[in-house]
Amino acid sequence: MTDHTQKNNRVSIPHQIWPAAWLRAAEPQAAAEMGITLYDLMQRAAQAAYTLARHQYPHSRHWLVLCGHGNNGGDGYVLARLAREAGITVTLLAQGGDNPLPDEATQARAAWLDSGGTAGCLAAPWPEDADLIIDGLLGTGLQQAPRAPVAAAITRANQHPAPVLALDIPSGLLAETGATPGAVICADTTITFITLKPGLLTGKARDVVGQLHHHDLGLGPWLAQQQAPMERLDETGLAGWLPPRRATANKGDHGKLVVIGGDTGTCGAIRMAGEAALRAGAGLVRVLTRAENIAPIITARPELMVHELTPDTLSDALAWADVVVIGPGLGQQSWGKRALQKVENVRKPMLWDADALNLLAINPDKRQNRVITPHPGEAARLLNCTIADIENDRLAASRRLVARYGGTVVLKGAGSVIADTEHLCIADVGNAGMASAGMGDVLSGIIGALLAQKLPPLIATCAGCVAHGAAGDALARDSGMRGMLATDLFTRLPRFVNP
């Protein structure tokens, strides 16, 4: 069993992510290679969940086990038997159906009944004194909204006062995408088996997964021989991405960055992006903005070099800079459009955000030297679809953005997705307190600074997203989420860019 120490509602879970469909297809081969049966795996899963339940909820005495009509329900039957044998009162309610259960679930149900257990229907009265609910209704094969009677059972479970432990995945959460097309279990704890599935980390996952645990069921040696197609990112990766500086380094060694934006009324956006770049270690940062913004920005942050954005200053800055960030507060009027048209021809590494992305959606192009950082609304405009389309499959949307626009993409949100032509990553950092104005501007500055320090685009983007999210998590731990400001991240960011 993995370590139970809670950290940001996470315990020690893998960094490799696998599609649920791949695992379902590979599981028989994996079991065979390890010399065990699929029923052995089911018993191991139930034992792992039972052990976790006793650890997490040691005072619970009456367990309500909800079993669906698949192998997820089979896990529930085995767990119920283990609990009953330990002297716990168990009420098991199961989904009916004309189709036979899978072989392993059939064995598990028979063992439960042979041990003296009973199985009521989901619509039967639920015990009011149940103090733990085990969710074994729907597994990782779900691809649509749950139907009756399972949907009704999910609703009842969410209304019941007892905490919920979900087996493998909360019922109703789609394992591949994190979408919730209908009723979904709001679990307090989830234990997932063998591999980490992408739907546990992005989309609506954070609303319903609770504290996430993992158990490989003894298949670790087999998994180590496989190549995972996706990666979970957290702050443990920062030390590998951000090596210590040489003792003799000077500011020129750490990159020259120009940030462009801050139309009338949006001085704050470009100031935050510029300061974030300095805080993330860029050697020199030049800001090009409206003339009226110069004094406020210099007053607030004198380390920035601030100039009025004109054709001449833009040409000079683009020749001077190693990296370009454009978009924060840029606007979509002629002032911003003219600047973007000139930046389009630059072959240096660059990052486009905010209104640069809205203008890109109007005149799309594809280039490999660019990082784009859309939130779901901007992504919907870039792909000419709805926000719901983006959120229903954030991984697919990220791949589509890369295919259409090239370079490296960050699809921001709860479980930001980072992609290029060869990689797909989910940043398992950040919190709802960061849903506030200016956070994206700070992220743009951080990634731009890491690009200026000569990190490859994918690494700069991954490290930037993780440092940004981890700084927000540190703030939330210390002060809570509500009221978090984007500039508050500057008090925590140095810790994460100096791992």
XYZ file of C-alpha atoms in Angstrom:
499
model
C 0.000 0.000 0.000
C 1.282 3.447 -0.825
C 2.034 5.990 1.878
C -1.050 7.606 3.384
C 0.496 10.971 4.216
C -1.818 13.618 2.783
C -0.295 16.389 0.701
C -2.579 18.744 -1.217
C -5.274 16.071 -1.058
C -2.839 13.669 -2.696
C -0.812 10.793 -1.337
C 2.142 9.127 -2.983
C 0.798 8.287 -6.423
C 2.649 7.459 -9.665
C 3.853 9.894 -12.272
C 2.921 7.572 -15.139
C -0.606 7.837 -16.555
C -2.252 5.194 -18.714
C -5.497 5.201 -20.692
C -8.116 3.074 -18.962
C -8.958 1.293 -22.224
C -5.324 0.252 -22.633
C -5.257 -1.172 -19.125
C -8.456 -3.161 -19.601
C -6.990 -4.734 -22.731
C -3.571 -5.360 -21.169
C -4.717 -6.652 -17.780
C -5.100 -10.338 -18.800
C -1.583 -10.390 -20.267
C -0.179 -8.639 -17.216
C -1.779 -11.131 -14.853
C -0.558 -14.054 -16.944
C 3.009 -12.748 -17.011
C 2.918 -12.348 -13.218
C 1.527 -15.871 -12.810
C -1.822 -14.887 -11.303
C -5.459 -14.909 -12.407
C -7.802 -11.974 -12.938
C -9.726 -13.167 -9.887
C -6.487 -12.953 -7.904
C -6.210 -9.319 -9.019
C -9.784 -8.669 -7.928
C -9.038 -10.078 -4.478
C -5.887 -7.973 -4.236
C -7.868 -4.865 -5.177
C -10.492 -5.564 -2.555
C -7.835 -6.257 0.087
C -6.088 -2.972 -0.718
C -9.370 -1.072 -0.483
C -10.329 -2.837 2.737
C -6.953 -2.003 4.324
C -7.308 1.631 3.294
C -10.868 1.823 4.609
C -9.781 0.515 8.018
C -6.917 3.022 8.056
C -8.922 6.036 6.900
C -12.135 5.281 8.772
C -11.038 3.222 11.807
C -14.193 3.895 13.808
C -16.685 2.876 11.124
C -18.788 -0.129 12.137
C -21.539 -0.415 9.513
C -20.480 -0.411 5.872
C -22.930 0.065 3.006
C -21.407 -1.589 -0.068
C -22.918 -0.652 -3.445
C -22.131 -3.121 -6.227
C -22.666 -2.591 -9.937
C -23.024 -5.214 -12.647
C -19.354 -5.403 -13.624
C -15.959 -6.156 -12.159
C -16.069 -2.936 -10.145
C -18.986 -4.538 -8.351
C -16.909 -7.703 -8.029
C -14.340 -5.725 -6.047
C -17.198 -4.640 -3.804
C -18.358 -8.223 -3.180
C -14.869 -9.295 -2.100
C -14.409 -6.227 0.099
C -17.801 -6.854 1.730
C -16.784 -10.411 2.565
C -13.492 -9.241 4.097
C -15.290 -6.658 6.215
C -17.946 -9.116 7.386
C -15.296 -11.673 8.343
C -13.642 -8.951 10.448
C -16.845 -8.381 12.387
C -18.034 -5.244 10.624
C -21.743 -4.990 9.909
C -22.198 -4.983 6.145
C -25.250 -4.083 4.070
C -24.678 -4.935 0.403
C -26.985 -3.594 -2.289
C -26.465 -4.636 -5.892
C -27.611 -3.600 -9.330
C -29.852 -6.171 -10.950
C -29.795 -7.157 -14.590
C -30.605 -9.927 -17.012
C -27.079 -10.230 -18.380
C -24.666 -12.463 -16.468
C -21.884 -10.886 -14.439
C -18.298 -11.142 -15.737
C -16.584 -14.358 -14.640
C -14.539 -12.799 -11.856
C -17.500 -10.838 -10.468
C -19.590 -14.024 -10.585
C -16.976 -15.774 -8.445
C -16.848 -12.836 -6.040
C -20.629 -12.709 -5.660
C -20.831 -16.470 -5.078
C -18.122 -16.274 -2.393
C -20.008 -13.454 -0.676
C -23.285 -15.380 -0.663
C -21.572 -18.610 0.408
C -20.092 -16.775 3.381
C -23.594 -15.915 4.580
C -23.872 -12.477 3.015
C -27.017 -11.200 1.337
C -27.505 -8.878 -1.631
C -30.467 -6.489 -1.726
C -31.421 -4.282 -4.640
C -30.230 -0.686 -4.947
C -33.761 0.623 -4.464
C -34.154 -1.131 -1.112
C -34.160 0.978 2.069
C -30.693 2.156 3.039
C -29.522 1.798 6.651
C -29.521 5.168 8.370
C -26.720 4.115 10.719
C -24.274 3.211 7.920
C -21.080 5.110 8.642
C -19.093 4.263 5.480
C -20.279 3.814 1.891
C -18.208 1.749 -0.530
C -18.801 2.780 -4.150
C -18.412 -0.232 -6.442
C -21.154 0.770 -8.891
C -19.382 1.781 -12.102
C -15.777 1.335 -13.170
C -13.421 2.752 -15.761
C -15.342 1.440 -18.774
C -18.140 4.004 -18.433
C -18.538 6.209 -21.510
C -21.893 7.885 -20.928
C -24.145 9.197 -18.187
C -25.171 6.556 -15.625
C -28.694 5.208 -16.098
C -31.330 4.145 -13.607
C -31.187 2.579 -11.092
C -27.484 3.381 -10.714
C -28.002 7.126 -11.215
C -30.540 7.158 -8.397
C -28.164 5.226 -6.137
C -25.415 7.763 -6.848
C -27.737 10.586 -5.846
C -28.715 8.770 -2.641
C -25.065 8.134 -1.780
C -24.238 11.823 -2.197
C -27.134 12.763 0.097
C -26.189 10.226 2.769
C -24.147 11.598 5.689
C -21.590 8.751 5.607
C -18.236 9.286 3.851
C -17.702 7.503 0.536
C -14.748 5.370 -0.544
C -14.729 4.861 -4.325
C -13.183 1.734 -5.838
C -10.878 2.532 -8.782
C -12.846 5.653 -9.798
C -15.918 7.518 -8.514
C -18.937 6.121 -10.338
C -20.026 8.496 -13.091
C -16.574 10.035 -13.666
C -15.190 9.141 -17.097
C -11.766 7.564 -16.676
C -10.340 8.814 -19.982
C -11.405 12.456 -19.762
C -12.535 13.457 -16.274
C -15.918 14.475 -17.686
C -19.124 13.934 -15.704
C -21.977 13.565 -18.223
C -24.541 12.745 -15.540
C -24.804 11.721 -11.902
C -21.426 11.182 -10.251
C -20.288 9.978 -6.842
C -18.677 12.708 -4.737
C -16.098 10.550 -2.979
C -14.176 11.473 0.118
C -11.491 8.937 -0.783
C -10.689 7.115 -4.016
C -8.321 4.174 -4.379
C -7.327 3.449 -7.959
C -5.802 0.166 -9.020
C -2.745 -0.822 -11.115
C -2.341 2.464 -13.014
C -3.280 6.108 -12.733
C -6.026 7.089 -15.203
C -6.148 10.576 -16.768
C -9.740 11.194 -15.725
C -8.673 11.156 -12.076
C -6.529 14.272 -12.602
C -8.293 16.681 -14.957
C -11.765 17.787 -16.013
C -14.173 17.585 -13.075
C -11.985 15.109 -11.172
C -11.022 17.410 -8.331
C -14.655 17.994 -7.462
C -15.382 14.302 -6.917
C -12.231 12.211 -6.333
C -11.413 13.364 -2.804
C -8.118 12.089 -1.439
C -6.547 9.910 -4.124
C -4.679 6.693 -3.317
C -3.072 4.117 -5.602
C -2.179 0.441 -5.389
C -0.448 -1.459 -8.212
C -1.779 -4.864 -7.019
C 1.673 -6.362 -7.406
C 1.952 -5.496 -11.104
C 4.694 -2.920 -10.570
C 7.438 -5.066 -12.177
C 5.293 -5.587 -15.261
C 4.353 -1.899 -15.475
C 8.008 -0.899 -15.240
C 8.577 -2.607 -18.578
C 5.871 -0.543 -20.308
C 6.165 2.971 -21.741
C 3.494 5.262 -20.329
C 1.951 7.627 -22.904
C 1.190 10.387 -20.364
C 2.891 11.886 -17.338
C 1.657 13.413 -14.085
C 3.690 16.460 -13.072
C 4.237 17.723 -9.543
C 6.840 19.678 -7.601
C 9.116 16.635 -7.251
C 10.149 17.207 -10.874
C 11.420 20.745 -10.355
C 14.915 19.782 -9.195
C 15.468 17.854 -12.413
C 14.256 20.703 -14.597
C 15.901 23.629 -12.772
C 19.583 22.964 -11.992
C 21.543 25.285 -9.672
C 23.208 28.296 -11.230
C 26.928 28.548 -11.806
C 28.675 30.619 -9.178
C 30.166 32.878 -11.868
C 26.918 33.481 -13.779
C 25.864 37.028 -14.733
C 22.513 38.459 -15.719
C 23.267 38.043 -19.395
C 23.534 34.297 -18.862
C 19.936 34.139 -17.686
C 18.265 35.591 -20.705
C 16.792 38.779 -22.110
C 13.014 38.784 -22.243
C 10.589 41.288 -23.724
C 6.954 41.295 -22.626
C 4.440 43.159 -24.772
C 0.970 44.309 -23.779
C -0.920 46.488 -21.333
C -3.298 48.497 -23.478
C -5.302 51.280 -21.846
C -6.803 50.027 -18.583
C -4.739 46.822 -18.398
C -1.446 48.073 -16.991
C -1.631 45.483 -14.214
C -1.569 42.516 -16.573
C 1.722 43.390 -18.213
C 3.270 44.519 -14.940
C 2.452 41.131 -13.354
C 3.864 39.248 -16.338
C 7.056 41.292 -16.211
C 7.562 40.915 -12.483
C 6.799 37.184 -12.672
C 9.578 36.841 -15.241
C 12.029 38.510 -12.878
C 10.862 36.401 -9.946
C 11.369 33.266 -12.045
C 14.960 34.189 -12.791
C 15.108 36.030 -16.120
C 18.269 38.132 -16.266
C 16.802 41.191 -17.966
C 13.152 42.012 -18.648
C 11.968 44.783 -20.945
C 8.290 45.810 -20.954
C 6.685 47.456 -23.997
C 3.350 49.074 -23.175
C 1.287 52.265 -23.377
C 3.124 55.452 -22.432
C 0.791 56.129 -19.501
C 1.769 52.785 -17.952
C 5.482 53.500 -17.742
C 5.531 55.478 -14.484
C 3.196 53.156 -12.552
C 5.127 50.054 -13.564
C 8.548 51.500 -12.793
C 7.294 52.825 -9.484
C 5.931 49.416 -8.511
C 8.844 47.392 -9.893
C 11.963 49.463 -10.672
C 13.917 46.376 -11.772
C 11.870 46.296 -14.998
C 12.941 48.276 -18.065
C 9.765 49.911 -19.375
C 9.260 51.642 -22.722
C 6.393 52.894 -24.806
C 5.380 50.422 -27.488
C 6.134 52.043 -30.854
C 7.321 50.547 -34.155
C 10.891 51.603 -33.351
C 10.977 50.340 -29.759
C 9.378 47.079 -30.889
C 11.950 46.514 -33.606
C 14.762 47.285 -31.188
C 13.359 45.014 -28.459
C 12.765 42.092 -30.813
C 16.359 42.318 -32.010
C 17.622 42.539 -28.405
C 15.513 39.831 -26.772
C 16.174 36.119 -26.550
C 12.481 35.393 -25.900
C 9.204 37.236 -26.506
C 6.020 37.123 -24.409
C 2.994 38.864 -25.920
C -0.641 39.058 -24.945
C -1.269 40.122 -21.329
C -3.518 43.182 -21.592
C -2.718 43.478 -25.317
C -6.301 44.135 -26.380
C -7.716 43.422 -29.804
C -7.579 46.915 -31.269
C -5.169 48.197 -33.910
C -2.479 48.966 -31.286
C -2.216 45.336 -30.241
C -2.813 43.920 -33.712
C 0.119 45.870 -35.186
C 2.454 44.592 -32.473
C 1.358 40.992 -32.978
C 1.787 41.240 -36.746
C 5.428 42.185 -36.215
C 6.016 39.502 -33.571
C 4.593 36.857 -35.933
C 7.741 37.050 -38.040
C 10.128 36.431 -35.137
C 11.842 33.035 -35.120
C 12.960 33.215 -31.495
C 11.167 31.278 -28.731
C 7.983 33.065 -27.763
C 4.836 32.733 -25.685
C 1.382 33.953 -26.711
C -1.371 34.420 -24.156
C -4.637 36.265 -23.598
C -5.549 38.644 -26.431
C -2.705 37.350 -28.579
C -4.639 34.063 -28.591
C -7.926 35.777 -29.394
C -6.239 37.441 -32.374
C -4.634 34.129 -33.340
C -8.097 32.544 -33.445
C -9.079 35.131 -36.080
C -5.930 34.588 -38.179
C -4.649 31.096 -37.320
C -1.146 29.972 -38.167
C 1.135 27.134 -37.160
C 4.660 27.483 -35.786
C 6.935 25.346 -33.660
C 8.786 28.127 -31.777
C 5.711 29.186 -29.826
C 4.093 28.288 -26.501
C 0.392 29.084 -26.205
C -1.427 29.111 -22.869
C -5.209 29.243 -23.430
C -7.867 28.885 -20.777
C -10.944 26.909 -21.912
C -12.687 29.970 -23.356
C -9.667 30.922 -25.452
C -9.194 27.281 -26.470
C -12.804 27.154 -27.655
C -12.217 30.188 -29.848
C -8.975 28.720 -31.186
C -10.734 25.472 -32.117
C -14.041 27.061 -33.160
C -16.067 24.993 -30.717
C -17.804 25.437 -27.375
C -16.266 25.569 -23.921
C -18.252 22.425 -23.121
C -16.518 20.671 -26.028
C -13.157 21.617 -24.558
C -14.031 20.560 -21.015
C -15.617 17.268 -22.082
C -12.219 16.043 -23.303
C -9.347 18.310 -22.322
C -6.718 15.836 -23.504
C -8.179 15.619 -26.993
C -8.563 19.400 -27.108
C -4.885 19.832 -26.250
C -3.884 17.453 -29.034
C -6.078 19.356 -31.475
C -4.481 22.650 -30.453
C -1.014 21.242 -31.092
C -2.079 19.819 -34.447
C -3.558 23.129 -35.553
C -1.151 25.656 -34.064
C 2.082 23.727 -33.466
C 4.597 24.298 -30.691
C 3.735 23.638 -27.046
C 0.269 24.063 -25.553
C -0.927 24.630 -21.990
C -4.669 24.115 -21.645
C -5.169 25.799 -18.286
C -7.629 24.665 -15.635
C -7.965 22.194 -12.781
C -5.379 19.701 -13.948
C -3.731 21.813 -16.666
C -2.791 19.767 -19.717
C 0.595 20.369 -21.377
C 1.204 18.956 -24.834
C 3.461 19.026 -27.850
C 3.661 16.669 -30.804
C 5.253 13.896 -28.737
C 4.219 14.472 -25.109
C 1.070 14.766 -23.029
C 1.307 15.794 -19.373
C -1.114 16.761 -16.598
C 0.056 19.245 -13.978
C -1.182 17.885 -10.652
C -0.771 21.175 -8.796
C -2.823 24.300 -8.182
C -6.123 24.941 -6.441
C -9.388 26.832 -6.710
C -7.915 29.862 -4.960
C -6.004 30.495 -8.177
C -9.255 31.131 -10.049
C -8.659 34.874 -9.811
C -7.567 37.714 -12.045
C -3.943 37.870 -13.149
C -2.925 34.270 -12.490
C -2.506 33.635 -16.205
C -0.341 36.731 -16.607
C 1.939 35.480 -13.851
C 2.156 32.055 -15.511
C 3.113 33.657 -18.835
C 5.949 35.557 -17.187
C 7.248 32.467 -15.407
C 7.312 30.306 -18.530
C 8.829 33.148 -20.549
C 11.613 33.503 -17.966
C 12.414 29.792 -18.112
C 12.515 29.925 -21.902
C 14.929 32.840 -21.584
C 17.108 30.679 -19.321
C 17.433 28.313 -22.290
C 15.172 25.532 -21.099
C 13.623 23.627 -24.020
C 10.003 24.705 -24.630
C 8.367 21.603 -23.173
C 10.565 21.624 -20.068
C 10.142 25.376 -19.552
C 6.393 24.970 -19.846
C 6.180 21.988 -17.492
C 8.462 23.587 -14.914
C 6.624 26.912 -15.177
C 3.199 25.356 -14.687
C 4.377 23.289 -11.734
C 6.207 26.153 -10.001
C 3.176 28.399 -10.529
C 0.708 25.834 -9.184
C 2.922 24.736 -6.308
C 3.332 28.351 -5.187
C -0.456 28.656 -5.161
C -0.742 25.450 -3.154
C 1.749 26.753 -0.594
C -0.326 29.905 -0.213
C -3.524 27.885 0.199
C -1.945 25.755 2.915
C -0.825 28.836 4.813
C -3.744 31.217 4.315
C -6.615 29.425 2.577
C -7.906 29.799 -0.942
C -10.466 32.576 -0.806
C -8.910 35.982 -1.371
C -5.698 34.727 -2.986
C -4.181 37.339 -5.317
C -1.980 36.655 -8.301
C 0.800 38.801 -6.882
C 0.682 36.802 -3.644
C 2.448 34.044 -5.590
C 5.597 36.174 -5.637
C 6.072 35.495 -1.919
C 6.222 31.734 -2.522
C 7.600 31.419 -6.056
C 11.343 31.653 -5.180
C 11.088 28.422 -3.161
C 9.911 26.497 -6.217
C 12.184 28.015 -8.863
C 15.095 27.237 -6.530
C 14.317 23.588 -5.716
